[in-house]
Amino acid sequence: MTSLSPRPDDVPGLPARRSALRLLDAVLRRGEPLELALHGATQGLPDRADRALVHMIAAETLRHLPDLDALIDGATAKPLPDDAKARMVLRIALVQTLVLGTPAHAAIATALPLVDGGPRKLVHGVFGTVTRGGAVLPVPPTLPAGVAERWGDQWGEAMPDQAATAFAVRPPVDVSLCDAGQTAHWAQALGGESLYSGHVRLPDHGAVTELPGFVEGEWWVQDLAASLPARLLGAGNDRSVLDLCAAPGGKTMQLAAAGWAVTAVDQSAKRLTRMKQNLERTGLSVATVAADLRQWTPDQPADAVLLDAPCTATGIYRRHPDVLHRIGPRQINELAELQAQLLARAADWVKPGGTLLYATCSLEQAEGEDQVRQFMSARNDFRLSPPSPDELPQGISPTAEGWVRTLPDTLADKGGVDGFFIARFVRA
């Protein structure tokens, strides 16, 4: 008798779901960043739309992971292990139905073949129980318990709720302009809103690369908070600046456009190649160096040094939800040690009277406030240089200590900004 059920390989859309399963395994079990693991997980998927679907399934699963697991656990007599394949497959099937709008029959049809030789009946039964019960995911999503506790301890009990609220909103797309004098023109041409000179916040467009001015190099995508460190160095007037950990080059292009003689240093040759492509598009000239800052030393001190230090990137969790599941105390401590090393080295490369700018896209005080306190206790030849109000967008102010800190509620009425820490120093 011939079975009427399709063979697993015949199920439309199955290869993309297999890739999504591999991608989530790379993030949750091996701790790999989502964007870096995407290429390997989607090998064999020639269709760009399929690769985009894989990314969307994985990202939305990570965004809603605690709530998906709560639904799964509520439909099983005995909780599945966290790393059970059945749990992962159920997450993928449920997020498609509850978030992406995939019909339930289509979601389960591509889920069951993923557990061939495993508990197919269990997966089918749990999925049916959840979907027939009219389940919905909460808005805003629930933060992982460890993250909420850590951020609450650092920033106060209201902060995790603010972070969750921001997590529910699609982050805006900001662009930095090559010529700040053209701000009004590009705000009108792009149909966006400028929150500061040289910045435009775009409406909900499609492909950014198809917008006016992109091919001509008039602007590049960069979150408003991420643009602040380079802004705080001001006009270059042909002075020298070392842009450390520079790739992919948003701050590098800002500095070059502001008239600095830029030497951009990054450990990754691959990321520097991407930066060079952006520089070619914008027509900006920069010297690039591929080197590990722990071994490299410049030929001579610079008028300014910008250290956008490697960090946990928890400040960009809205765009990269994987950081909420990959980053914990161990990773924070390891990166804080590296930041302290790099900051100590970078300080020695600043000319007397020159400026040192330290920044991280992190919401962890160990990577921001604590670093500065430690640095200042060790170096009496540097003093903090707090920004003046006109150096920052309206709604962002320096703290009482003299540095800049953006949090999930910063400019929330405008769509928010990434979490950033910035401190500016002048060498005596």
CSV table of C-alpha atoms in Angstrom, one decimal:
chain,number,residue,atom,x,y,z
A,1,MET,CA,0.0,0.0,0.0
A,2,THR,CA,1.4,3.4,-1.0
A,3,SER,CA,1.5,6.1,1.7
A,4,LEU,CA,-0.2,9.3,0.8
A,5,SER,CA,1.9,11.3,3.2
A,6,PRO,CA,4.8,13.2,1.5
A,7,ARG,CA,8.3,12.0,2.1
A,8,PRO,CA,10.2,14.5,4.3
A,9,ASP,CA,12.3,15.6,1.4
A,10,ASP,CA,9.2,16.5,-0.5
A,11,VAL,CA,7.7,18.9,2.1
A,12,PRO,CA,7.9,22.5,0.7
A,13,GLY,CA,9.9,24.8,2.9
A,14,LEU,CA,11.5,22.1,4.9
A,15,PRO,CA,15.2,23.0,4.0
A,16,ALA,CA,14.7,26.5,5.4
A,17,ARG,CA,13.3,25.1,8.6
A,18,ARG,CA,16.2,22.7,8.9
A,19,SER,CA,18.5,25.7,8.5
A,20,ALA,CA,16.6,27.6,11.2
A,21,LEU,CA,17.1,24.6,13.5
A,22,ARG,CA,20.8,24.6,12.8
A,23,LEU,CA,21.0,28.3,13.4
A,24,LEU,CA,19.3,28.2,16.7
A,25,ASP,CA,21.4,25.3,17.8
A,26,ALA,CA,24.5,27.4,17.0
A,27,VAL,CA,23.3,30.3,19.0
A,28,LEU,CA,21.8,28.6,22.1
A,29,ARG,CA,24.1,25.6,22.4
A,30,ARG,CA,27.4,26.8,21.1
A,31,GLY,CA,27.0,30.5,21.9
A,32,GLU,CA,27.7,31.8,18.4
A,33,PRO,CA,26.4,35.3,17.4
A,34,LEU,CA,23.3,35.0,15.2
A,35,GLU,CA,24.7,37.0,12.3
A,36,LEU,CA,28.0,35.1,12.2
A,37,ALA,CA,26.3,31.7,12.4
A,38,LEU,CA,23.8,32.5,9.6
A,39,HIS,CA,26.1,31.8,6.7
A,40,GLY,CA,27.0,28.4,7.8
A,41,ALA,CA,23.5,27.4,8.8
A,42,THR,CA,22.1,28.4,5.4
A,43,GLN,CA,24.6,26.6,3.2
A,44,GLY,CA,22.6,24.9,0.4
A,45,LEU,CA,19.9,27.5,0.4
A,46,PRO,CA,20.5,29.4,-2.9
A,47,ASP,CA,17.3,31.5,-2.6
A,48,ARG,CA,17.8,34.8,-0.8
A,49,ALA,CA,14.2,34.8,0.4
A,50,ASP,CA,14.7,31.5,2.0
A,51,ARG,CA,17.8,32.8,3.8
A,52,ALA,CA,15.9,35.8,5.0
A,53,LEU,CA,13.1,33.5,6.3
A,54,VAL,CA,15.7,31.5,8.2
A,55,HIS,CA,17.0,34.6,9.9
A,56,MET,CA,13.5,35.8,10.7
A,57,ILE,CA,12.4,32.5,12.2
A,58,ALA,CA,15.5,32.3,14.4
A,59,ALA,CA,15.5,36.0,15.5
A,60,GLU,CA,11.8,35.9,16.4
A,61,THR,CA,12.2,32.7,18.3
A,62,LEU,CA,15.0,34.3,20.3
A,63,ARG,CA,12.9,37.4,20.9
A,64,HIS,CA,10.0,35.4,22.3
A,65,LEU,CA,11.9,32.4,23.8
A,66,PRO,CA,10.8,32.6,27.4
A,67,ASP,CA,7.1,33.0,26.3
A,68,LEU,CA,7.3,30.2,23.8
A,69,ASP,CA,8.8,27.9,26.4
A,70,ALA,CA,6.0,28.9,28.9
A,71,LEU,CA,3.4,27.8,26.3
A,72,ILE,CA,5.2,24.5,25.6
A,73,ASP,CA,5.6,23.7,29.3
A,74,GLY,CA,2.0,24.5,29.9
A,75,ALA,CA,1.0,21.8,27.4
A,76,THR,CA,3.3,19.0,28.7
A,77,ALA,CA,2.8,16.8,31.7
A,78,LYS,CA,6.6,16.7,32.2
A,79,PRO,CA,8.8,19.6,31.1
A,80,LEU,CA,11.1,18.9,28.1
A,81,PRO,CA,14.8,19.4,28.7
A,82,ASP,CA,15.9,22.9,27.6
A,83,ASP,CA,18.2,21.4,24.9
A,84,ALA,CA,15.7,18.7,23.7
A,85,LYS,CA,15.3,18.7,19.9
A,86,ALA,CA,11.5,18.4,20.4
A,87,ARG,CA,11.5,21.7,22.3
A,88,MET,CA,13.5,23.5,19.7
A,89,VAL,CA,11.2,22.2,16.9
A,90,LEU,CA,8.1,23.3,18.8
A,91,ARG,CA,9.6,26.8,19.3
A,92,ILE,CA,10.1,27.1,15.5
A,93,ALA,CA,6.6,25.8,14.7
A,94,LEU,CA,4.9,28.0,17.2
A,95,VAL,CA,6.8,31.2,16.4
A,96,GLN,CA,5.8,30.8,12.7
A,97,THR,CA,2.1,30.5,13.7
A,98,LEU,CA,1.9,33.0,16.5
A,99,VAL,CA,4.3,35.7,15.2
A,100,LEU,CA,4.9,35.2,11.5
A,101,GLY,CA,1.3,34.3,10.5
A,102,THR,CA,2.1,30.9,9.0
A,103,PRO,CA,-1.1,28.7,8.9
A,104,ALA,CA,-0.9,26.1,11.6
A,105,HIS,CA,-1.1,23.2,9.2
A,106,ALA,CA,1.8,24.5,7.2
A,107,ALA,CA,3.9,25.1,10.3
A,108,ILE,CA,3.4,21.6,11.7
A,109,ALA,CA,4.0,20.0,8.2
A,110,THR,CA,7.5,21.5,8.2
A,111,ALA,CA,8.1,20.7,11.9
A,112,LEU,CA,7.3,17.0,12.1
A,113,PRO,CA,10.0,15.9,9.6
A,114,LEU,CA,12.6,17.7,11.8
A,115,VAL,CA,12.0,15.1,14.5
A,116,ASP,CA,12.0,12.0,12.3
A,117,GLY,CA,12.9,9.1,14.5
A,118,GLY,CA,12.0,11.1,17.5
A,119,PRO,CA,8.8,12.1,19.4
A,120,ARG,CA,6.6,13.1,16.5
A,121,LYS,CA,3.4,12.4,18.4
A,122,LEU,CA,4.6,14.5,21.3
A,123,VAL,CA,5.4,17.5,19.0
A,124,HIS,CA,2.1,17.1,17.1
A,125,GLY,CA,0.1,16.9,20.3
A,126,VAL,CA,1.8,19.8,22.1
A,127,PHE,CA,1.5,22.0,19.0
A,128,GLY,CA,-2.2,21.1,18.6
A,129,THR,CA,-2.9,21.8,22.3
A,130,VAL,CA,-1.3,25.2,22.1
A,131,THR,CA,-2.8,26.4,18.8
A,132,ARG,CA,-6.3,25.0,19.4
A,133,GLY,CA,-6.4,26.8,22.8
A,134,GLY,CA,-6.1,30.1,21.0
A,135,ALA,CA,-2.7,30.9,22.6
A,136,VAL,CA,-1.1,34.3,22.0
A,137,LEU,CA,2.3,35.7,23.0
A,138,PRO,CA,2.4,38.5,25.4
A,139,VAL,CA,3.3,42.1,24.4
A,140,PRO,CA,5.9,43.1,25.3
A,141,PRO,CA,8.0,39.9,25.2
A,142,THR,CA,9.3,38.6,28.5
A,143,LEU,CA,13.0,39.1,29.0
A,144,PRO,CA,15.1,36.1,30.1
A,145,ALA,CA,15.0,36.0,33.9
A,146,GLY,CA,18.8,36.3,34.3
A,147,VAL,CA,18.9,39.4,32.1
A,148,ALA,CA,16.0,41.1,33.9
A,149,GLU,CA,17.6,40.5,37.3
A,150,ARG,CA,21.0,41.8,36.2
A,151,TRP,CA,19.6,44.9,34.6
A,152,GLY,CA,17.3,45.6,37.5
A,153,ASP,CA,20.2,45.3,39.9
A,154,GLN,CA,22.2,47.8,37.9
A,155,TRP,CA,19.6,50.3,36.8
A,156,GLY,CA,16.6,50.0,39.1
A,157,GLU,CA,13.5,47.9,39.0
A,158,ALA,CA,11.8,49.9,36.3
A,159,MET,CA,14.5,49.4,33.7
A,160,PRO,CA,13.7,45.7,32.8
A,161,ASP,CA,10.1,46.8,32.0
A,162,GLN,CA,11.4,49.7,29.9
A,163,ALA,CA,13.7,47.3,28.1
A,164,ALA,CA,10.9,44.8,27.4
A,165,THR,CA,8.7,47.6,26.1
A,166,ALA,CA,11.5,48.7,23.7
A,167,PHE,CA,12.0,45.1,22.7
A,168,ALA,CA,8.5,44.9,21.4
A,169,VAL,CA,9.0,47.8,18.9
A,170,ARG,CA,10.8,47.5,15.7
A,171,PRO,CA,13.9,49.6,16.0
A,172,PRO,CA,14.1,52.6,13.7
A,173,VAL,CA,16.6,52.9,10.9
A,174,ASP,CA,18.9,56.0,11.3
A,175,VAL,CA,21.4,57.3,8.7
A,176,SER,CA,24.4,59.6,9.2
A,177,LEU,CA,25.0,62.1,6.4
A,178,CYS,CA,28.4,62.7,4.8
A,179,ASP,CA,27.5,66.5,4.7
A,180,ALA,CA,25.7,67.7,7.8
A,181,GLY,CA,24.9,70.9,6.0
A,182,GLN,CA,22.5,69.0,3.8
A,183,THR,CA,20.4,67.7,6.7
A,184,ALA,CA,17.2,69.5,5.7
A,185,HIS,CA,17.6,68.3,2.1
A,186,TRP,CA,18.1,64.7,3.0
A,187,ALA,CA,15.3,64.6,5.6
A,188,GLN,CA,12.9,65.8,2.9
A,189,ALA,CA,14.4,63.5,0.1
A,190,LEU,CA,14.2,60.4,2.3
A,191,GLY,CA,10.9,61.3,3.9
A,192,GLY,CA,12.4,61.1,7.3
A,193,GLU,CA,12.9,63.1,10.5
A,194,SER,CA,16.1,64.7,11.7
A,195,LEU,CA,16.8,64.5,15.4
A,196,TYR,CA,20.2,66.2,15.1
A,197,SER,CA,22.4,67.9,12.5
A,198,GLY,CA,23.8,65.2,10.1
A,199,HIS,CA,21.1,62.6,11.1
A,200,VAL,CA,17.9,61.4,9.5
A,201,ARG,CA,15.5,58.8,11.0
A,202,LEU,CA,13.9,57.0,8.1
A,203,PRO,CA,10.2,56.0,7.9
A,204,ASP,CA,9.4,52.3,7.4
A,205,HIS,CA,11.0,51.8,4.0
A,206,GLY,CA,11.8,48.7,2.1
A,207,ALA,CA,15.4,48.1,0.8
A,208,VAL,CA,17.6,50.9,2.2
A,209,THR,CA,20.1,50.4,-0.7
A,210,GLU,CA,17.4,51.6,-3.2
A,211,LEU,CA,16.8,55.0,-1.5
A,212,PRO,CA,18.1,58.2,-3.0
A,213,GLY,CA,21.7,59.0,-2.1
A,214,PHE,CA,22.8,55.6,-1.1
A,215,VAL,CA,24.7,54.6,-4.2
A,216,GLU,CA,26.2,58.1,-4.4
A,217,GLY,CA,27.6,57.7,-0.9
A,218,GLU,CA,25.7,60.6,0.6
A,219,TRP,CA,24.8,58.7,3.8
A,220,TRP,CA,25.2,55.4,5.6
A,221,VAL,CA,23.1,53.5,8.1
A,222,GLN,CA,24.1,54.2,11.7
A,223,ASP,CA,22.0,54.3,14.9
A,224,LEU,CA,21.9,57.8,16.4
A,225,ALA,CA,23.5,56.7,19.7
A,226,ALA,CA,26.3,55.0,17.7
A,227,SER,CA,27.0,58.3,15.9
A,228,LEU,CA,27.6,60.2,19.2
A,229,PRO,CA,31.2,59.1,19.9
A,230,ALA,CA,32.7,60.5,16.7
A,231,ARG,CA,30.5,63.6,17.0
A,232,LEU,CA,32.1,64.4,20.3
A,233,LEU,CA,35.5,64.7,18.7
A,234,GLY,CA,34.3,67.6,16.7
A,235,ALA,CA,35.9,69.0,13.5
A,236,GLY,CA,39.2,67.4,12.5
A,237,ASN,CA,40.9,70.3,10.6
A,238,ASP,CA,43.4,67.7,9.3
A,239,ARG,CA,44.4,66.6,12.7
A,240,SER,CA,45.3,62.9,13.3
A,241,VAL,CA,42.9,60.4,14.9
A,242,LEU,CA,43.3,56.7,15.6
A,243,ASP,CA,39.9,54.9,15.1
A,244,LEU,CA,40.4,51.6,17.1
A,245,CYS,CA,38.3,48.5,16.5
A,246,ALA,CA,37.0,50.5,13.6
A,247,ALA,CA,35.1,48.1,11.3
A,248,PRO,CA,32.6,48.1,9.8
A,249,GLY,CA,33.3,51.8,9.6
A,250,GLY,CA,30.4,54.0,10.6
A,251,LYS,CA,32.5,56.1,13.0
A,252,THR,CA,35.4,56.0,10.6
A,253,MET,CA,33.4,57.6,7.9
A,254,GLN,CA,32.1,60.2,10.3
A,255,LEU,CA,35.6,61.2,11.3
A,256,ALA,CA,36.8,61.4,7.7
A,257,ALA,CA,33.8,63.5,6.7
A,258,ALA,CA,34.5,65.8,9.6
A,259,GLY,CA,38.0,66.5,8.3
A,260,TRP,CA,40.1,64.1,10.4
A,261,ALA,CA,43.2,62.3,9.1
A,262,VAL,CA,42.0,58.9,10.1
A,263,THR,CA,44.0,55.7,10.7
A,264,ALA,CA,41.4,52.9,11.2
A,265,VAL,CA,42.6,49.8,13.0
A,266,ASP,CA,40.7,46.5,13.3
A,267,GLN,CA,41.8,42.9,14.0
A,268,SER,CA,39.5,41.5,11.3
A,269,ALA,CA,40.7,41.7,7.7
A,270,LYS,CA,37.3,40.6,6.5
A,271,ARG,CA,35.5,43.4,8.3
A,272,LEU,CA,38.1,45.9,7.0
A,273,THR,CA,37.3,44.8,3.5
A,274,ARG,CA,33.6,45.6,4.1
A,275,MET,CA,34.7,49.0,5.5
A,276,LYS,CA,36.8,49.7,2.4
A,277,GLN,CA,33.7,49.1,0.3
A,278,ASN,CA,31.8,51.6,2.3
A,279,LEU,CA,34.6,54.1,2.0
A,280,GLU,CA,34.7,53.6,-1.8
A,281,ARG,CA,31.0,54.3,-2.0
A,282,THR,CA,31.3,57.5,0.0
A,283,GLY,CA,34.5,58.7,-1.6
A,284,LEU,CA,36.2,59.1,1.8
A,285,SER,CA,39.9,58.5,2.3
A,286,VAL,CA,41.2,56.6,5.3
A,287,ALA,CA,44.4,54.7,6.1
A,288,THR,CA,43.5,51.1,7.3
A,289,VAL,CA,45.6,48.7,9.4
A,290,ALA,CA,44.7,45.1,10.2
A,291,ALA,CA,46.2,44.4,13.6
A,292,ASP,CA,45.5,43.2,17.1
A,293,LEU,CA,45.6,46.2,19.4
A,294,ARG,CA,47.3,44.1,22.1
A,295,GLN,CA,50.4,43.8,19.9
A,296,TRP,CA,50.2,46.8,17.6
A,297,THR,CA,51.6,50.2,18.4
A,298,PRO,CA,51.3,53.4,16.2
A,299,ASP,CA,54.4,55.1,14.9
A,300,GLN,CA,53.5,58.3,16.8
A,301,PRO,CA,50.8,59.6,19.1
A,302,ALA,CA,47.7,61.1,17.7
A,303,ASP,CA,45.7,64.2,18.3
A,304,ALA,CA,42.7,62.0,19.2
A,305,VAL,CA,42.0,58.4,19.8
A,306,LEU,CA,38.5,56.8,19.5
A,307,LEU,CA,38.3,53.3,21.2
A,308,ASP,CA,34.9,51.7,20.3
A,309,ALA,CA,35.9,48.7,22.4
A,310,PRO,CA,34.8,45.1,21.8
A,311,CYS,CA,31.9,44.4,24.1
A,312,THR,CA,28.9,42.2,24.8
A,313,ALA,CA,26.7,44.4,22.5
A,314,THR,CA,23.8,44.1,24.9
A,315,GLY,CA,22.9,47.7,24.0
A,316,ILE,CA,21.8,46.5,20.6
A,317,TYR,CA,19.6,43.7,21.9
A,318,ARG,CA,16.6,45.0,20.0
A,319,ARG,CA,18.3,44.3,16.7
A,320,HIS,CA,20.2,41.3,17.9
A,321,PRO,CA,18.1,39.3,20.4
A,322,ASP,CA,20.6,36.5,20.5
A,323,VAL,CA,22.8,38.6,22.9
A,324,LEU,CA,20.1,38.1,25.6
A,325,HIS,CA,20.7,34.3,25.5
A,326,ARG,CA,24.5,34.2,24.7
A,327,ILE,CA,25.7,36.8,27.2
A,328,GLY,CA,26.1,36.2,31.0
A,329,PRO,CA,28.4,37.2,33.8
A,330,ARG,CA,31.3,35.1,32.4
A,331,GLN,CA,31.3,36.9,29.0
A,332,ILE,CA,30.8,40.3,30.6
A,333,ASN,CA,33.8,39.8,32.9
A,334,GLU,CA,36.0,38.5,30.1
A,335,LEU,CA,35.2,41.4,27.9
A,336,ALA,CA,35.6,43.9,30.7
A,337,GLU,CA,39.2,42.6,31.2
A,338,LEU,CA,39.9,43.1,27.5
A,339,GLN,CA,38.5,46.6,27.5
A,340,ALA,CA,40.7,47.6,30.5
A,341,GLN,CA,43.7,46.4,28.6
A,342,LEU,CA,42.8,48.2,25.4
A,343,LEU,CA,41.9,51.4,27.2
A,344,ALA,CA,45.2,51.5,29.0
A,345,ARG,CA,47.1,51.0,25.7
A,346,ALA,CA,45.0,53.5,23.8
A,347,ALA,CA,45.6,56.2,26.4
A,348,ASP,CA,49.3,56.1,25.8
A,349,TRP,CA,48.8,56.9,22.1
A,350,VAL,CA,47.1,60.3,22.8
A,351,LYS,CA,49.3,63.4,22.5
A,352,PRO,CA,49.5,65.8,25.5
A,353,GLY,CA,46.4,68.0,25.2
A,354,GLY,CA,44.7,65.5,22.9
A,355,THR,CA,41.4,63.7,23.3
A,356,LEU,CA,40.6,60.1,24.2
A,357,LEU,CA,37.0,58.8,23.5
A,358,TYR,CA,35.9,55.5,25.0
A,359,ALA,CA,32.6,53.9,23.9
A,360,THR,CA,30.8,50.6,24.1
A,361,CYS,CA,27.4,49.5,22.8
A,362,SER,CA,26.6,47.8,26.1
A,363,LEU,CA,24.0,48.1,28.9
A,364,GLU,CA,26.4,46.6,31.4
A,365,GLN,CA,28.1,49.0,33.9
A,366,ALA,CA,31.1,46.7,34.0
A,367,GLU,CA,31.8,47.7,30.4
A,368,GLY,CA,31.1,51.4,30.9
A,369,GLU,CA,30.9,53.2,34.2
A,370,ASP,CA,33.1,50.8,36.0
A,371,GLN,CA,35.8,51.0,33.3
A,372,VAL,CA,36.0,54.8,33.5
A,373,ARG,CA,36.2,54.8,37.3
A,374,GLN,CA,39.0,52.2,37.2
A,375,PHE,CA,40.8,54.1,34.4
A,376,MET,CA,40.6,57.4,36.2
A,377,SER,CA,41.9,55.9,39.4
A,378,ALA,CA,44.9,54.6,37.5
A,379,ARG,CA,45.6,57.6,35.3
A,380,ASN,CA,45.9,61.1,36.8
A,381,ASP,CA,47.1,62.5,33.5
A,382,PHE,CA,43.5,62.3,32.0
A,383,ARG,CA,40.4,64.3,33.0
A,384,LEU,CA,36.8,63.8,32.0
A,385,SER,CA,35.5,66.3,29.4
A,386,PRO,CA,31.7,66.4,29.8
A,387,PRO,CA,29.8,67.2,26.6
A,388,SER,CA,28.0,70.5,26.4
A,389,PRO,CA,24.3,70.5,25.7
A,390,ASP,CA,24.7,71.6,22.1
A,391,GLU,CA,27.0,68.6,21.4
A,392,LEU,CA,24.2,66.2,22.0
A,393,PRO,CA,20.7,65.6,20.4
A,394,GLN,CA,17.8,67.0,22.4
A,395,GLY,CA,16.7,64.4,24.9
A,396,ILE,CA,20.2,63.1,25.5
A,397,SER,CA,22.2,64.7,28.3
A,398,PRO,CA,25.5,64.0,30.0
A,399,THR,CA,25.2,62.4,33.4
A,400,ALA,CA,26.2,64.1,36.7
A,401,GLU,CA,29.5,62.3,36.5
A,402,GLY,CA,30.2,63.8,33.0
A,403,TRP,CA,29.7,60.8,30.7
A,404,VAL,CA,26.9,59.9,28.3
A,405,ARG,CA,24.6,56.9,28.9
A,406,THR,CA,21.7,55.9,26.7
A,407,LEU,CA,19.2,53.4,28.1
A,408,PRO,CA,16.0,51.7,26.7
A,409,ASP,CA,13.8,54.6,27.7
A,410,THR,CA,16.1,57.2,26.0
A,411,LEU,CA,14.1,59.0,23.2
A,412,ALA,CA,11.4,56.4,23.6
A,413,ASP,CA,8.8,58.7,22.2
A,414,LYS,CA,10.8,58.9,19.0
A,415,GLY,CA,11.5,55.2,18.6
A,416,GLY,CA,14.4,54.9,21.0
A,417,VAL,CA,18.1,54.5,20.4
A,418,ASP,CA,20.6,51.7,21.1
A,419,GLY,CA,22.1,51.4,24.5
A,420,PHE,CA,25.5,53.1,24.6
A,421,PHE,CA,28.2,54.4,27.0
A,422,ILE,CA,30.5,57.2,26.0
A,423,ALA,CA,33.2,59.0,28.0
A,424,ARG,CA,35.5,61.7,26.7
A,425,PHE,CA,38.9,62.5,28.3
A,426,VAL,CA,41.5,65.2,27.7
A,427,ARG,CA,45.2,64.3,28.4
A,428,ALA,CA,47.0,66.8,30.5
